[in-house]
Amino acid sequence: MSEDRAYDFRAVERSWQERWERDGIYLAHDDDPRPKYYVLEMLPYPSGDLHVGHAKNYTLGDAIARLQRMQGFNVVHPMGWDAFGLPAENAAIQRGIDPETWTLDNIRNMERQLRLIGTSYDWTREIASCDPAYYRWNQWFFVRMFEQGLAYKREAPVNWCPVDNTVLANEQVENGRCWRCGAAVERRNLAQWFFKITDYVERLLKGLDRLDGWPDRIRTMQRNWIGKSEGVTFSFDVEDVDAQIDVFTTRIDTVFGVTFVAVAPEHPAVAKIVEKFSKSRRRIEEFAASLKSKSELERTQLMEKTGVPTGAYAINPLSRERVPIWVTNYVLAEYGTGAVMGVPAHDERDFDFAKKHGLSIAQVITTPDHSLRAPLSEAYVEDGKLIASGEYSEMKSAPARRAIAARLEAMGRGKTTVNYRIRDWLVSRQRYWGTPIPIVYCPADGTVAVPDDQLPVLLPKNVAFTGQGSPLANDAAFMQTTCPRCGGPATRDPDTMDTFMDSSWYFVRYLDPHNANAPFDHAIASKWMPVDQYIGGAEHAVLHLLYSRFFYKFMVDQGYLSGDDEPEPFTRLFNQGMLLYYGEKMSKSRGNVVGIDDTVEKHGVDAMRLFLLKAAPPEDVMDWTDEGIVGRVRFVQRVWRAAEPFAAAARNVPLDRLPEMRGDAQRELVRALHVALDSGKSETLTRRFHYNVTTAKLDELINVLAVALREPNASSDPAAMYVVHALPIVLAPFAPHLADELWSRMGHERSVHLERWIEPDPAALTVDEITLVVQVNGKVRARIQAAPGIGEEDAFALAMREPNVMTQIDGKHVRKRIFVPDKLLNIVAA
């Protein structure tokens, strides 16, 4: 036995990380014949420093990668950086730090921290989206989209600071004012680039049905974002004005209940109305001006719903009734037709609006038994039976919808249509720190894409960051260029791309990250894709995941890699839960951030990893506690003190078969090992990843092993030495440094992380008897030993022989029995 029983985690962890790096044991090789497994955590933004909340996510992904390697898979587990974005540019404006310098410094620090926590990434595949070698291919994809008609330019509203003459991100608008100068922000239309994601909308929607490895709530959020609705688009004439107002509704059965029409201030009919009704001009213009600083979110969700009358009336095409036209804050020109029909009796928002503004409420749907009658205290939004609806009265809602739609179509006033909430992807950003859009504008040739051999269009260096104007638009050397088509003078597009562009295809670049001739090789990408397990926060439920799905379908459509008829990039998705500190979210402002560096230095990597995996199921919110991490430190030390002295003796016991078991104690010990092995395998293959269960089984194993190793002749006990020999393997995914150190002490030259997981043996997992808990009226009255699989009647017969049970039931009637096989019998008596 070793005289030095103390475990020096700092020296051990540092030593093994250096060796893993030197030996390259985590590199994934494209020609490896084993089945592939691609596990990926969402690439992080290099904000500067990682804390243990970040480590929770990366530790889970690492445990999965390690277990799958040991299950015989060729695992690719890469890491990179979502390196463009607003914080770097804000740092440049506020502190005079170059965005590239700020970003690369942060990357270096965070990479160091990710290595520090013992992750098994293949660092040869590392990418950073701010590297021209990466964003060159962003531009290449943009040009391909442009050639296919999927990239186009049109006007769209932005947040505009009139003092700094610059576009602001939503995050830079604080209470309606510019974050930098405090000026009131306006909404202004600018010509911007879009990707036509709506061309893929039905495929994106149908593809969700195939993603049964995704959380249901994420698929539901994507369906809601796409927002498919089937209904009718029809038109109202404007009385005494040469204009029509088109509206879309899913409830055409309520058309006879329309009492007003709401339009966006920007609707083209409004200009014609104010020409005719000049008395309304001032109030409409003042109302429209009051909305200039309001974001889409404020207008549709946060603000009180209000508006002003135009003085004009719309004519209902079926009832021929005159209804007032109102300009409102909650209808947007960019959504649908820019107008909606107001049916207060059968829409909650319309009901509130009508009550506030004294508009009439006309009930046209009632319950099937006609029990619901006006006046209504709230909107009745369910289907029912039509009333006060002309020839459609007494019809049920569903057939009435079909009949009314057919009538409007026959009149030439409407048609059945399908609407989607989703809009095309706005990819233009009026900022510096992003991928330059590879377009030039030529007086002779118009809009021209930059040729492939001139990519990348590089971001200029030494740009002035004042917070005023567009940094690129103000850089004459960057803006002035030559038309690639005619050779004449031209100007560059001054915008950069949305950073979601960077993260929409990075997972394929990882597979061939050094390719200088293409974004990736067709054969290599086709071999590895799709990602088998994607891990990240639910906050990315919509945009990142939706854009990635769109991008992947486009790439397969164009033949850049192979996929099935409806390709999807991520087969399975796992959303990890948040980590709190004594019930509060970690934040610098609260001063409760638990840093990785301090934790590793004080407690060790393996203790941190074990705590993050053990404290709760990974999808749940978890609380970091000082007591919890100290408990895992004790566990690491217990393992070392128990197993290390027997390392040399254990090496001689083979692991390819069960050992000799000389009694019940040995059988219990070997069973505890195989229970832990079975848990690790099961949690991985079922994709539950509840390694909190597995680490709890490790606690039970160490408890039993510690007792066995205290026996005088423990070193000659085949069962005890078998378990000691196997211990590094079952520990390896969770405490990788401790596992490799123990394995090395046993005389093995090859890392334990290159070993196969020991297959759980059914013979070791079987038990001769189980302990059945017996309750009477919910209170434990006995524990009885029984054969596994005992039936309820036999269990009840055994229980009734127990004196304590008999005493509790004496003279009472057994009214009910609750039986949980091999666990519990609860006898309810009264």
CSV table of C-alpha atoms in Angstrom, one decimal, residues 31-295:
chain,number,residue,atom,x,y,z
A,31,ASP,CA,-11.9,7.3,-41.3
A,32,ASP,CA,-12.7,5.6,-38.0
A,33,PRO,CA,-14.9,2.5,-38.8
A,34,ARG,CA,-16.9,2.7,-35.6
A,35,PRO,CA,-20.4,4.1,-35.7
A,36,LYS,CA,-20.4,7.9,-35.4
A,37,TYR,CA,-21.9,10.0,-32.6
A,38,TYR,CA,-22.0,13.8,-32.8
A,39,VAL,CA,-22.6,15.5,-29.5
A,40,LEU,CA,-22.6,19.3,-29.3
A,41,GLU,CA,-23.3,22.1,-26.9
A,42,MET,CA,-24.5,25.4,-28.4
A,43,LEU,CA,-21.4,27.5,-29.0
A,44,PRO,CA,-20.9,30.2,-26.4
A,45,TYR,CA,-20.6,34.0,-26.9
A,46,PRO,CA,-17.1,35.0,-25.6
A,47,SER,CA,-18.3,37.4,-22.9
A,48,GLY,CA,-15.2,37.1,-20.8
A,49,ASP,CA,-15.6,34.7,-17.9
A,50,LEU,CA,-17.3,31.4,-17.2
A,51,HIS,CA,-19.0,30.5,-13.9
A,52,VAL,CA,-20.3,27.2,-12.6
A,53,GLY,CA,-23.6,27.8,-14.3
A,54,HIS,CA,-21.9,27.5,-17.6
A,55,ALA,CA,-19.9,24.5,-16.3
A,56,LYS,CA,-23.2,22.7,-15.6
A,57,ASN,CA,-24.0,22.7,-19.3
A,58,TYR,CA,-20.6,21.7,-20.5
A,59,THR,CA,-20.1,19.0,-17.9
A,60,LEU,CA,-23.3,17.3,-19.0
A,61,GLY,CA,-22.2,17.3,-22.7
A,62,ASP,CA,-18.8,16.0,-21.7
A,63,ALA,CA,-20.2,13.2,-19.6
A,64,ILE,CA,-22.4,12.1,-22.6
A,65,ALA,CA,-19.4,12.3,-24.9
A,66,ARG,CA,-17.2,10.2,-22.6
A,67,LEU,CA,-19.9,7.6,-22.0
A,68,GLN,CA,-20.6,7.2,-25.8
A,69,ARG,CA,-16.9,6.8,-26.5
A,70,MET,CA,-16.8,4.1,-23.9
A,71,GLN,CA,-19.9,2.5,-25.5
A,72,GLY,CA,-17.9,2.1,-28.7
A,73,PHE,CA,-18.8,5.1,-30.7
A,74,ASN,CA,-16.5,7.4,-32.8
A,75,VAL,CA,-17.5,10.6,-31.0
A,76,VAL,CA,-17.0,14.1,-32.4
A,77,HIS,CA,-17.3,16.7,-29.6
A,78,PRO,CA,-16.1,20.1,-30.9
A,79,MET,CA,-16.1,23.7,-29.4
A,80,GLY,CA,-16.0,27.2,-30.9
A,81,TRP,CA,-17.1,30.7,-30.4
A,82,ASP,CA,-20.1,32.8,-31.5
A,83,ALA,CA,-17.7,35.7,-31.6
A,84,PHE,CA,-19.5,38.6,-33.4
A,85,GLY,CA,-22.0,40.7,-31.6
A,86,LEU,CA,-23.1,43.9,-30.0
A,87,PRO,CA,-21.2,43.7,-26.6
A,88,ALA,CA,-17.8,43.9,-28.3
A,89,GLU,CA,-19.0,47.0,-30.2
A,90,ASN,CA,-20.4,48.6,-27.1
A,91,ALA,CA,-17.0,48.0,-25.3
A,92,ALA,CA,-15.4,49.8,-28.2
A,93,ILE,CA,-17.7,52.8,-27.8
A,94,GLN,CA,-17.6,52.9,-24.0
A,95,ARG,CA,-14.0,52.0,-23.3
A,96,GLY,CA,-12.1,52.5,-26.5
A,97,ILE,CA,-11.2,48.8,-26.8
A,98,ASP,CA,-10.9,47.4,-30.3
A,99,PRO,CA,-13.7,44.8,-30.7
A,100,GLU,CA,-11.3,42.2,-32.1
A,101,THR,CA,-8.9,42.7,-29.2
A,102,TRP,CA,-11.7,42.5,-26.7
A,103,THR,CA,-13.2,39.4,-28.3
A,104,LEU,CA,-9.9,37.4,-28.8
A,105,ASP,CA,-8.8,38.1,-25.2
A,106,ASN,CA,-12.1,36.8,-23.9
A,107,ILE,CA,-11.8,33.7,-26.2
A,108,ARG,CA,-8.4,32.9,-24.8
A,109,ASN,CA,-9.6,33.1,-21.2
A,110,MET,CA,-12.8,31.1,-21.8
A,111,GLU,CA,-10.9,28.4,-23.7
A,112,ARG,CA,-8.5,28.1,-20.8
A,113,GLN,CA,-11.5,27.7,-18.4
A,114,LEU,CA,-13.1,25.0,-20.6
A,115,ARG,CA,-9.8,23.1,-20.7
A,116,LEU,CA,-9.6,23.6,-16.9
A,117,ILE,CA,-12.8,21.8,-16.2
A,118,GLY,CA,-11.6,18.6,-17.9
A,119,THR,CA,-13.7,18.7,-21.0
A,120,SER,CA,-13.0,16.2,-23.8
A,121,TYR,CA,-13.3,18.6,-26.8
A,122,ASP,CA,-11.5,18.0,-30.0
A,123,TRP,CA,-9.8,21.4,-30.0
A,124,THR,CA,-8.3,20.9,-33.5
A,125,ARG,CA,-11.8,21.7,-34.8
A,126,GLU,CA,-12.1,25.0,-32.9
A,127,ILE,CA,-13.7,27.9,-34.9
A,128,ALA,CA,-14.5,31.6,-34.1
A,129,SER,CA,-17.1,33.3,-36.2
A,130,CYS,CA,-15.0,36.5,-36.3
A,131,ASP,CA,-12.2,34.8,-38.1
A,132,PRO,CA,-12.1,35.7,-41.8
A,133,ALA,CA,-11.5,32.0,-42.6
A,134,TYR,CA,-15.0,31.4,-41.1
A,135,TYR,CA,-17.0,34.5,-42.1
A,136,ARG,CA,-15.7,34.2,-45.7
A,137,TRP,CA,-18.2,31.3,-46.0
A,138,ASN,CA,-21.0,33.3,-44.4
A,139,GLN,CA,-20.5,35.6,-47.4
A,140,TRP,CA,-20.3,32.7,-49.8
A,141,PHE,CA,-23.7,31.4,-48.5
A,142,PHE,CA,-25.2,34.9,-48.8
A,143,VAL,CA,-24.2,35.0,-52.4
A,144,ARG,CA,-25.7,31.6,-53.0
A,145,MET,CA,-28.9,32.7,-51.4
A,146,PHE,CA,-28.9,35.9,-53.6
A,147,GLU,CA,-28.4,33.8,-56.7
A,148,GLN,CA,-31.3,31.6,-55.8
A,149,GLY,CA,-33.6,34.6,-55.1
A,150,LEU,CA,-33.7,33.8,-51.4
A,151,ALA,CA,-31.8,37.0,-50.4
A,152,TYR,CA,-33.6,40.2,-51.3
A,153,LYS,CA,-33.7,43.8,-50.2
A,154,ARG,CA,-36.7,45.9,-49.1
A,155,GLU,CA,-37.6,48.6,-46.6
A,156,ALA,CA,-38.3,47.6,-43.0
A,157,PRO,CA,-38.6,49.6,-39.7
A,158,VAL,CA,-35.6,50.1,-37.4
A,159,ASN,CA,-34.9,51.9,-34.1
A,160,TRP,CA,-33.3,55.2,-35.1
A,161,CYS,CA,-31.5,57.7,-32.9
A,162,PRO,CA,-31.9,61.1,-34.5
A,163,VAL,CA,-29.0,62.6,-32.6
A,164,ASP,CA,-26.4,60.0,-33.2
A,165,ASN,CA,-27.9,59.2,-36.7
A,166,THR,CA,-27.6,55.5,-36.1
A,167,VAL,CA,-29.6,52.4,-35.9
A,168,LEU,CA,-30.1,50.9,-32.5
A,169,ALA,CA,-30.6,47.3,-31.5
A,170,ASN,CA,-33.6,46.6,-29.3
A,171,GLU,CA,-31.2,46.2,-26.4
A,172,GLN,CA,-29.9,49.7,-26.9
A,173,VAL,CA,-33.3,51.3,-26.5
A,174,GLU,CA,-33.9,52.1,-22.8
A,175,ASN,CA,-37.4,53.4,-21.9
A,176,GLY,CA,-37.8,54.6,-25.5
A,177,ARG,CA,-34.5,56.5,-25.5
A,178,CYS,CA,-31.0,56.0,-26.9
A,179,TRP,CA,-28.7,54.2,-24.4
A,180,ARG,CA,-25.8,56.4,-25.3
A,181,CYS,CA,-27.2,60.0,-25.7
A,182,GLY,CA,-30.6,59.8,-24.2
A,183,ALA,CA,-32.5,61.0,-27.3
A,184,ALA,CA,-36.0,59.8,-28.0
A,185,VAL,CA,-35.8,56.9,-30.4
A,186,GLU,CA,-37.9,56.9,-33.6
A,187,ARG,CA,-39.1,54.1,-35.8
A,188,ARG,CA,-37.8,54.7,-39.4
A,189,ASN,CA,-37.8,52.6,-42.5
A,190,LEU,CA,-34.5,51.6,-44.1
A,191,ALA,CA,-33.7,49.4,-47.0
A,192,GLN,CA,-32.5,46.1,-45.6
A,193,TRP,CA,-31.6,42.5,-46.6
A,194,PHE,CA,-33.8,39.6,-45.9
A,195,PHE,CA,-33.6,35.8,-46.3
A,196,LYS,CA,-36.8,34.3,-47.7
A,197,ILE,CA,-37.4,31.8,-44.9
A,198,THR,CA,-41.1,31.9,-45.7
A,199,ASP,CA,-40.4,29.8,-48.9
A,200,TYR,CA,-39.6,27.0,-46.5
A,201,VAL,CA,-42.4,27.5,-44.0
A,202,GLU,CA,-44.4,24.4,-44.7
A,203,ARG,CA,-41.3,22.2,-44.6
A,204,LEU,CA,-40.2,23.8,-41.3
A,205,LEU,CA,-43.7,23.1,-39.9
A,206,LYS,CA,-44.0,19.6,-41.1
A,207,GLY,CA,-40.5,18.7,-40.0
A,208,LEU,CA,-41.4,19.4,-36.4
A,209,ASP,CA,-43.6,16.2,-36.5
A,210,ARG,CA,-40.4,14.2,-37.1
A,211,LEU,CA,-38.4,15.7,-34.2
A,212,ASP,CA,-39.6,13.3,-31.5
A,213,GLY,CA,-36.2,13.7,-29.8
A,214,TRP,CA,-37.0,17.3,-29.1
A,215,PRO,CA,-38.9,18.6,-26.0
A,216,ASP,CA,-42.6,19.1,-26.8
A,217,ARG,CA,-42.6,22.6,-25.5
A,218,ILE,CA,-39.8,23.6,-27.9
A,219,ARG,CA,-41.7,22.2,-30.9
A,220,THR,CA,-44.8,23.9,-29.7
A,221,MET,CA,-43.0,27.3,-29.5
A,222,GLN,CA,-41.7,26.8,-33.0
A,223,ARG,CA,-45.2,26.0,-34.3
A,224,ASN,CA,-46.6,29.1,-32.6
A,225,TRP,CA,-43.8,31.2,-34.0
A,226,ILE,CA,-44.6,30.0,-37.5
A,227,GLY,CA,-48.2,30.6,-36.6
A,228,LYS,CA,-50.0,28.9,-39.4
A,229,SER,CA,-53.7,29.8,-39.6
A,230,GLU,CA,-56.4,28.9,-42.1
A,231,GLY,CA,-59.1,31.4,-42.8
A,232,VAL,CA,-60.5,33.9,-45.2
A,233,THR,CA,-59.1,37.1,-46.7
A,234,PHE,CA,-61.9,39.6,-47.8
A,235,SER,CA,-62.3,43.3,-48.3
A,236,PHE,CA,-64.4,46.1,-47.0
A,237,ASP,CA,-65.2,49.1,-49.2
A,238,VAL,CA,-64.5,52.5,-47.7
A,239,GLU,CA,-67.6,54.7,-47.9
A,240,ASP,CA,-67.1,57.7,-50.1
A,241,VAL,CA,-63.4,56.9,-50.6
A,242,ASP,CA,-61.8,55.1,-53.5
A,243,ALA,CA,-60.1,52.5,-51.3
A,244,GLN,CA,-60.6,49.0,-50.0
A,245,ILE,CA,-59.4,47.4,-46.8
A,246,ASP,CA,-58.4,43.8,-46.9
A,247,VAL,CA,-58.6,41.8,-43.6
A,248,PHE,CA,-57.8,38.2,-42.7
A,249,THR,CA,-59.8,36.2,-40.2
A,250,THR,CA,-60.0,32.7,-38.9
A,251,ARG,CA,-63.5,33.4,-37.6
A,252,ILE,CA,-65.4,34.4,-40.7
A,253,ASP,CA,-68.5,32.9,-38.9
A,254,THR,CA,-68.4,36.1,-36.8
A,255,VAL,CA,-68.4,38.5,-39.8
A,256,PHE,CA,-72.0,39.8,-39.0
A,257,GLY,CA,-70.7,40.9,-35.6
A,258,VAL,CA,-68.1,43.4,-37.0
A,259,THR,CA,-68.6,46.8,-35.3
A,260,PHE,CA,-65.4,48.5,-36.3
A,261,VAL,CA,-62.3,48.0,-38.5
A,262,ALA,CA,-58.8,48.7,-37.1
A,263,VAL,CA,-56.0,49.7,-39.3
A,264,ALA,CA,-52.3,50.5,-38.8
A,265,PRO,CA,-51.3,54.2,-39.1
A,266,GLU,CA,-49.2,53.3,-42.1
A,267,HIS,CA,-52.0,51.6,-44.0
A,268,PRO,CA,-52.3,53.1,-47.5
A,269,ALA,CA,-56.1,53.6,-47.1
A,270,VAL,CA,-55.3,56.1,-44.2
A,271,ALA,CA,-53.7,58.6,-46.6
A,272,LYS,CA,-56.8,58.6,-48.8
A,273,ILE,CA,-59.1,58.9,-45.8
A,274,VAL,CA,-57.4,62.0,-44.4
A,275,GLU,CA,-57.7,63.6,-47.9
A,276,LYS,CA,-61.5,63.1,-47.7
A,277,PHE,CA,-61.9,63.7,-44.0
A,278,SER,CA,-59.5,66.6,-43.4
A,279,LYS,CA,-60.9,67.2,-39.8
A,280,SER,CA,-59.3,63.8,-38.8
A,281,ARG,CA,-55.9,64.6,-40.2
A,282,ARG,CA,-54.4,66.3,-37.2
A,283,ARG,CA,-55.5,63.7,-34.6
A,284,ILE,CA,-54.4,60.8,-36.9
A,285,GLU,CA,-51.0,62.4,-37.5
A,286,GLU,CA,-50.5,63.2,-33.9
A,287,PHE,CA,-51.4,59.6,-32.9
A,288,ALA,CA,-49.1,58.2,-35.6
A,289,ALA,CA,-46.3,60.4,-34.3
A,290,SER,CA,-46.7,59.1,-30.8
A,291,LEU,CA,-46.0,55.6,-32.0
A,292,LYS,CA,-42.7,56.5,-33.8
A,293,SER,CA,-40.6,55.6,-30.8
A,294,LYS,CA,-42.5,52.5,-30.0
A,295,SER,CA,-41.1,49.0,-30.8
